[in-house]
C-alpha cells in the first residue's frame, strides 16, 4: 500500500512549526546568556520603578581612633572642615540603582517579513555597541561660531574691557548689503556699546626691583647652563643678549658683563678659520659637523656682542646723563677685558679699532685711562709682536687723521713696546739615558740598537726645536722692525708739526735711539736743530717761547744721545752740535728756578692751591735727570772735551745748586765731585788766589766759550756748607776735603 501523501498546506504548516521551535530555542539560549534586554526595552513605566535595584550600604565595624588618626586630624584641620556638615542619617539611606536609558533603535525595515531578520535586528542593538549619537560632535550651547574676541580696549570712562565682534558669513553679509544701502548707520550705532564690554582683570606688572631680580636669576641660570655644556647650550647666549633691550640700565649692564664672563671662558685659544666651498661640500663625521656648527654660532654671537658694544661707545661717549655714563663705562670695561684676553681671536681688528677710536680725543677721562692700561698690558705681554704691530699701525693712522691733536699719554703708549728684546730661553731637562749624571746601577739599560735609535730620535727633536725657535725669532724680529718703523715715522711727523706732543716724541726718540739706522741720523739731527734754532729766535725777539724748559732739555738730550750711541764714534761723521750745547747752557739758570724740577708721581707732596693745574706730559724722568744725562754725554763720553766749555758748565752747575731743591742739590754736588776728580785742572777754581785771566766772568753770555769762565771762582760749595739740610752740608764739606788733598 503506497504511503499517504501529505497535502501542501499540511507540509507548510509543519515546516513553519519547526522554524518557530528552532527560533524559540535560539531565543531561550540567548536570553539565558544576556540580562534579558527585551524586558528592559518592552517594560512600561510602572514596571521600571518596580524593577529598580537597591544598593545596600556596606556594614563596617566601628573602631576607635588611633594616635595616628588624631595626629592626622590635628595637622589637617583646615582641610577637614567639611566633615562637620555631614549628616549620618543621609549617609545611611539606601541608594537605588537606576535603569539604563532606553535604546532608540532604528526603525525596522517593513520589507523584512521573516522572523529571522526581526531577531537579527533585535539582537544587533546591544547596549554595548556605540550608537549613532555617540559619533556626533558635541557642541556647547553657548558657542557662537560667528563671535570672536578682540584685545582689551579702554572705554570713554577709562575702564578696560573686551568688545565682542560678530563675524558674519558671506551670505549674511551679502544680504545685509542691500539693507545698508537703504539705511545708513547712525553715529550711535557705530560706537561700541560700553555695556557690552566686559571688564578684564590684567596681571599686575612687576616692580622694578622684582623685574631686576628676575632678570638676574634668568641670566645666572643661562650662564651656568652655557658653562656646563657650551656646545649644546650656546643658544642661551642669545637670550642673555636679548635682555639688553630692557629699559632698565642695570639689566643692560648685567647682560653685558655676564656675556663678557661667558665669552672669556668659552673663547678657544685659536682663531677660527672660515671654511672653503670645497670643505663645506665634503662629507665629515658627526663630531666634526657639530664642532663646525658650534664655531659658526660662536662667531655670530661674538660679532653681535661687539656690535652692541660699538653702538654704546659711539652714541654715549659724550653723554652727560649719569645712567648713560655708567653704561658707557661698563662697555669700556668689556672692551678692555677683551683686548687683554681675546686679542688672538676673530674680529680682533674690530675690537682694536673700537679701542683706538675712543682715544682720539684731547680729554683724559676715566674711560680713556682704562683703555690705555689695557693697551700697555697688551704691549708688555706680546712676545711675537704681531698684535703690537696692528695696534701701532692703528694708533699712528688715528693720530695722523687727527693732525696729532690727541692727549700726550696716547703717544706715550709706544714707550711700552717690547722692541727687539731678547727672548728668555727655557731650560729643559734631557730625557732617557743622558738625562744628567746618574750612578751606574740607576741607569736604564739600553741595547746597542736601542741606544742608536734613541740618539737619532733625540737629534731629530733638537733640530725641530731649533727650527721652531728660528721661525718664531724671524717672525718676531720682522714684526718688531715694522712696528719700529711706524713708531719713528710718527715721531718724525710730530717733530715737523710742533705742538703739545713734541716733548713726548723727543723722549720716545731718545728711548729708542740705539735702534735708529745711522742713515737717518743726519735728517733727524736736522729736524732737532730746527726746533732749537727756532726757539732761540723766539727768545731773542722777546716773543712767547715755542718750547718749555722740559721740551728744550729733551731736544738737547735726544740729540746728544743719538750722537753718543754705541759705535757712532767709529764713523767719520761731521756732526755739528754747537746749537744744542748753546741751548743747554742757556736753560740751566731758568731750570734751576723750577721748584718741581725733581718732582715725580711717586713723591709725597702737597700741591700748591694757587698754581695752575697743568697735567704733566711725560712722567718717566724728571728735568734734573735730563740735565745730568746731558752732562754725562758732553763730558764723560767724550775723549777730549773743550776745557773752556767744561769750566763754564761747571760754574753754571755750582750756581744752580744754590737754588735747587734738596734732592737736586745733592745730585748736583755728586756730579761736581765727579767732574773735579776727573778733571783736576778745574780744582784751581776753588782757590781765590790772584791769577791771570782773559777778563771778567760773564755768566749770561749765550756762548759758554766766550763767558771768560777761566776767571770765575767756584765759591758755591763754601756756601752750601751752611745749608739747612745736614746731608747737603756734609756733602759740601766732603767735596772741599777731597779737592784740597
XYZ file of C-alpha atoms in Angstrom, residues 121-555:
435
model
C 17.616 43.474 14.065
C 16.618 42.992 17.664
C 19.839 41.461 18.911
C 22.098 43.702 16.864
C 21.088 46.665 19.033
C 23.124 45.595 22.003
C 23.673 48.159 24.755
C 27.460 47.749 24.485
C 27.617 48.899 20.844
C 28.184 52.604 20.005
C 25.025 54.403 18.938
C 24.889 56.932 16.172
C 24.500 59.899 18.530
C 27.763 58.924 20.164
C 29.525 59.560 16.882
C 28.140 63.064 16.530
C 30.385 66.026 17.635
C 29.465 67.773 20.881
C 28.665 71.449 20.675
C 28.410 73.816 23.628
C 25.103 75.591 23.737
C 26.732 78.966 24.379
C 29.155 78.575 21.441
C 28.655 81.008 18.625
C 30.972 80.477 15.628
C 30.348 83.997 14.370
C 31.588 85.697 17.566
C 35.323 86.336 18.057
C 37.111 88.114 20.905
C 39.466 91.025 20.484
C 42.182 92.658 22.592
C 41.101 94.750 25.597
C 40.232 98.379 24.870
C 39.754 101.414 27.063
C 36.264 102.880 27.131
C 35.296 106.532 27.452
C 35.007 106.113 31.228
C 38.594 104.853 31.452
C 37.745 101.229 32.264
C 39.348 98.329 30.417
C 37.056 95.875 28.657
C 36.662 93.425 25.807
C 34.235 94.077 22.961
C 32.600 91.112 21.231
C 32.954 91.175 17.478
C 30.382 89.314 15.411
C 31.811 87.851 12.243
C 29.104 87.384 9.662
C 29.115 84.819 6.931
C 29.446 85.788 3.314
C 25.777 85.042 2.695
C 24.617 87.189 5.587
C 26.960 89.974 4.512
C 25.538 89.844 1.006
C 22.002 90.003 2.347
C 22.858 92.945 4.578
C 24.443 94.959 1.798
C 21.068 95.891 0.379
C 19.811 96.915 3.820
C 22.916 99.046 4.456
C 22.356 100.828 1.167
C 18.807 101.638 2.131
C 19.548 102.794 5.634
C 22.850 104.406 6.592
C 24.046 103.654 10.131
C 23.991 106.426 12.682
C 26.947 107.562 14.787
C 25.499 105.982 17.910
C 25.275 102.586 16.212
C 28.906 102.835 15.113
C 30.161 103.343 18.644
C 30.926 100.355 20.803
C 28.347 99.750 23.452
C 30.115 100.169 26.749
C 27.587 97.960 28.464
C 28.515 95.063 26.176
C 32.182 95.413 27.070
C 33.240 93.005 29.754
C 35.904 94.240 32.192
C 39.078 92.134 32.196
C 41.437 91.709 35.129
C 45.005 92.249 33.909
C 48.002 90.854 35.739
C 49.790 93.357 37.930
C 53.172 94.265 36.376
C 56.321 93.514 38.344
C 58.052 96.324 40.144
C 61.498 97.490 39.056
C 63.206 95.649 41.887
C 61.293 92.430 41.209
C 61.973 92.628 37.475
C 65.684 93.205 38.089
C 65.830 90.234 40.452
C 64.061 88.036 37.910
C 66.470 89.098 35.169
C 69.443 88.313 37.399
C 68.113 84.841 38.124
C 67.467 84.158 34.442
C 70.922 85.360 33.412
C 72.609 83.295 36.132
C 70.689 80.195 35.089
C 71.500 80.619 31.398
C 75.160 81.366 32.038
C 75.502 78.287 34.238
C 73.996 76.091 31.531
C 76.338 77.518 28.899
C 79.426 76.935 31.029
C 78.351 73.370 31.786
C 77.844 72.449 28.119
C 78.899 75.211 25.696
C 78.164 73.186 22.571
C 74.571 72.248 23.406
C 73.530 75.294 25.440
C 75.155 78.079 23.427
C 71.750 79.294 22.229
C 71.082 80.681 25.731
C 73.697 83.333 24.989
C 71.239 84.881 22.563
C 68.691 85.037 25.401
C 71.184 86.911 27.589
C 71.914 89.379 24.800
C 68.180 89.805 24.300
C 67.887 91.284 27.797
C 69.979 94.225 26.606
C 66.767 95.523 25.012
C 65.345 96.036 28.504
C 64.501 99.552 29.630
C 66.429 99.079 32.889
C 70.033 100.277 32.679
C 71.009 97.854 35.450
C 69.693 94.937 33.401
C 71.692 96.112 30.383
C 74.890 96.335 32.421
C 74.366 92.885 33.939
C 73.681 91.414 30.496
C 76.897 92.930 29.083
C 79.090 91.798 31.978
C 77.567 88.304 32.081
C 78.101 87.863 28.357
C 81.685 89.054 28.809
C 82.323 86.453 31.514
C 80.856 83.691 29.343
C 82.899 84.682 26.286
C 86.051 84.902 28.369
C 85.588 81.254 29.393
C 84.372 79.671 26.148
C 86.505 81.506 23.563
C 89.073 78.987 22.259
C 92.790 79.633 22.229
C 92.936 79.660 18.445
C 91.489 81.723 15.618
C 88.567 80.086 13.799
C 89.334 79.832 10.099
C 86.437 80.260 7.643
C 85.639 77.134 5.627
C 86.109 76.994 1.877
C 83.427 75.797 -0.524
C 85.262 72.520 -1.034
C 85.403 71.905 2.709
C 81.716 72.691 3.085
C 80.772 70.259 0.334
C 82.954 67.456 1.693
C 81.445 64.798 3.932
C 82.663 64.839 7.522
C 81.929 62.893 10.668
C 79.134 63.810 13.037
C 81.529 65.194 15.663
C 83.255 67.449 13.139
C 79.923 68.739 11.846
C 78.761 69.539 15.383
C 82.004 71.372 16.138
C 81.773 73.399 12.924
C 78.216 74.411 13.712
C 79.251 75.397 17.241
C 82.128 77.548 15.986
C 79.903 79.251 13.423
C 77.288 80.055 16.073
C 80.004 81.322 18.411
C 81.318 83.728 15.777
C 77.829 85.075 15.041
C 77.085 85.725 18.716
C 80.526 87.273 19.308
C 80.056 89.590 16.337
C 76.621 90.570 17.663
C 78.143 91.333 21.072
C 80.867 93.522 19.569
C 78.216 95.362 17.562
C 76.325 96.195 20.756
C 79.499 97.495 22.404
C 80.372 99.585 19.354
C 76.911 101.169 19.337
C 77.239 102.113 23.008
C 80.687 103.641 22.546
C 79.586 105.718 19.559
C 76.313 107.031 20.979
C 77.129 107.546 24.661
C 80.740 108.799 24.570
C 79.695 112.439 25.017
C 76.588 111.894 27.115
C 76.122 113.794 30.380
C 73.422 111.562 31.856
C 74.698 109.575 34.849
C 72.935 106.360 33.835
C 74.237 106.562 30.293
C 77.738 107.333 31.559
C 77.651 104.240 33.785
C 76.547 102.126 30.803
C 79.343 103.659 28.705
C 81.969 102.831 31.342
C 80.627 99.279 31.519
C 81.102 98.927 27.758
C 84.644 100.340 28.105
C 85.362 97.744 30.771
C 84.147 94.967 28.473
C 86.320 96.222 25.609
C 89.400 96.431 27.860
C 88.908 92.878 29.093
C 88.518 91.551 25.558
C 91.616 93.462 24.399
C 93.674 91.739 27.080
C 92.165 88.229 26.838
C 90.835 87.831 23.270
C 93.427 89.634 21.147
C 94.174 86.362 19.322
C 90.558 85.570 18.427
C 88.483 86.541 15.425
C 87.299 90.132 14.969
C 90.291 91.453 16.954
C 90.765 94.128 14.275
C 87.283 95.451 15.014
C 87.997 95.298 18.742
C 91.251 97.257 18.408
C 89.561 99.815 16.159
C 86.893 100.430 18.805
C 89.537 100.972 21.486
C 91.690 103.294 19.362
C 88.672 105.336 18.256
C 87.903 106.174 21.897
C 91.462 107.514 22.355
C 91.000 110.077 19.577
C 90.274 112.919 21.971
C 92.141 115.678 23.772
C 90.447 114.914 27.049
C 91.705 112.404 29.572
C 88.706 110.598 31.048
C 88.191 107.501 33.130
C 87.347 105.511 30.026
C 90.484 106.529 28.111
C 92.622 105.740 31.153
C 91.219 102.201 31.310
C 91.829 101.678 27.597
C 95.426 102.906 27.865
C 96.101 100.485 30.714
C 94.728 97.611 28.654
C 96.896 98.540 25.655
C 100.001 98.874 27.843
C 99.331 95.434 29.311
C 98.961 94.010 25.816
C 102.225 95.609 24.634
C 104.165 94.256 27.595
C 102.853 90.690 27.225
C 103.101 90.379 23.443
C 106.127 88.269 22.570
C 105.748 87.707 18.837
C 104.834 91.326 18.149
C 102.012 90.651 15.678
C 99.308 92.148 17.879
C 101.553 95.079 18.825
C 102.198 95.818 15.155
C 98.474 96.014 14.381
C 97.831 98.328 17.323
C 100.785 100.588 16.446
C 99.502 100.982 12.894
C 96.002 101.830 14.104
C 97.328 104.389 16.601
C 99.599 106.015 14.007
C 96.769 106.240 11.484
C 94.394 107.717 14.052
C 96.874 110.392 15.181
C 97.648 111.339 11.590
C 93.944 111.756 10.810
C 93.538 113.907 13.914
C 96.563 116.023 12.912
C 98.205 114.850 16.163
C 95.625 116.676 18.263
C 95.390 113.949 20.910
C 96.286 113.649 24.557
C 100.057 113.246 25.151
C 99.542 109.980 27.033
C 98.410 108.355 23.777
C 101.839 108.900 22.217
C 103.481 107.601 25.399
C 101.946 104.179 24.722
C 104.789 103.496 22.273
C 107.290 103.609 25.146
C 105.917 100.291 26.450
C 106.636 98.312 23.289
C 108.850 95.240 23.592
C 111.037 96.096 20.633
C 113.998 93.815 19.962
C 114.195 92.437 23.476
C 115.835 89.073 23.926
C 113.564 86.123 24.418
C 114.028 84.077 27.520
C 115.272 80.616 26.889
C 113.621 77.749 28.647
C 115.981 75.203 30.069
C 114.526 71.735 29.748
C 115.964 68.620 31.266
C 117.157 65.937 28.954
C 115.392 62.610 28.913
C 116.484 58.994 28.914
C 119.961 57.652 29.410
C 121.686 61.018 29.071
C 119.460 62.922 31.493
C 122.043 64.148 33.991
C 124.715 62.239 35.861
C 123.432 59.009 37.377
C 125.018 56.138 39.085
C 125.641 53.088 37.002
C 123.094 50.974 38.841
C 120.408 53.660 38.365
C 120.907 53.946 34.631
C 118.404 52.391 32.266
C 119.928 49.608 30.270
C 119.779 50.072 26.507
C 120.870 47.668 23.894
C 123.214 48.865 21.197
C 120.400 49.088 18.664
C 118.040 50.896 21.085
C 120.756 53.338 22.093
C 121.386 54.211 18.451
C 117.667 54.750 17.818
C 117.402 56.914 20.933
C 120.259 59.141 19.786
C 118.699 59.614 16.363
C 115.314 60.490 17.865
C 116.903 62.968 20.248
C 118.780 64.614 17.386
C 115.586 64.984 15.343
C 113.752 66.567 18.291
C 116.588 69.017 18.825
C 116.570 70.056 15.165
C 112.797 70.552 15.228
C 113.029 72.748 18.323
C 115.764 74.828 16.740
C 113.726 75.222 13.559
C 110.677 76.342 15.515
C 112.777 78.812 17.514
C 114.314 80.224 14.330
C 110.895 80.674 12.716
C 109.473 82.330 15.830
C 112.533 84.566 16.135
C 112.318 85.630 12.486
C 108.620 86.460 12.752
C 109.229 88.362 15.950
C 112.078 90.440 14.535
C 110.127 91.214 11.372
C 107.054 92.339 13.325
C 109.084 94.455 15.725
C 111.020 96.014 12.862
C 107.781 97.048 11.142
C 106.432 98.412 14.421
C 109.631 100.394 14.980
C 109.326 101.978 11.529
C 105.760 103.056 12.233
C 106.760 104.491 15.619
C 109.689 106.550 14.280
C 107.606 107.759 11.362
C 105.056 109.057 13.849
C 107.775 110.724 15.936
C 109.277 112.471 12.895
C 105.902 113.784 11.804
C 105.293 115.157 15.294
C 108.628 116.984 15.199
C 107.749 118.568 11.849
C 104.430 119.832 13.223
C 105.381 121.352 16.601
C 102.673 121.068 19.174
C 101.916 119.568 22.534
C 103.387 116.189 21.597
C 106.942 117.366 20.875
C 108.231 116.506 24.344
C 106.720 113.040 24.228
C 108.128 112.415 20.756
C 111.593 113.550 21.846
C 111.618 111.248 24.815
C 110.478 108.370 22.630
C 113.273 109.040 20.155
C 115.782 109.149 22.995
C 114.385 105.871 24.319
C 114.832 104.014 21.017
C 117.821 105.971 19.697
C 120.072 102.903 19.767
C 117.721 101.234 17.267
C 117.759 104.029 14.681
C 119.622 103.358 11.473
C 122.712 105.553 11.054
C 121.471 106.672 7.642
C 118.703 108.675 9.292
C 120.929 110.435 11.864
C 121.592 113.463 9.701
C 117.913 114.017 8.892
C 116.867 113.536 12.489
C 119.524 115.890 13.835
C 118.494 118.476 11.287
C 114.901 118.283 12.500
C 116.047 118.657 16.103
C 118.333 121.565 15.163
C 115.411 123.375 13.556
C 113.468 123.087 16.792
C 116.357 124.527 18.796
C 117.133 127.369 16.367
C 113.501 128.394 16.071
C 113.188 128.509 19.821
C 116.355 130.607 20.174
C 114.983 133.131 17.655
C 111.743 133.441 19.588
C 113.551 134.048 22.869
C 115.873 136.646 21.292
C 112.887 138.522 19.853
C 111.216 138.550 23.299
C 108.306 136.560 21.979
C 106.486 133.764 23.677
C 108.834 130.788 23.710
C 107.894 127.909 21.484
C 109.261 125.265 23.847
C 109.013 124.758 27.548
C 112.105 124.092 29.634
C 111.374 120.411 29.650
C 110.901 120.205 25.882
C 114.154 122.078 25.327
C 116.033 119.713 27.631
C 114.513 116.728 25.845
C 115.586 118.121 22.471
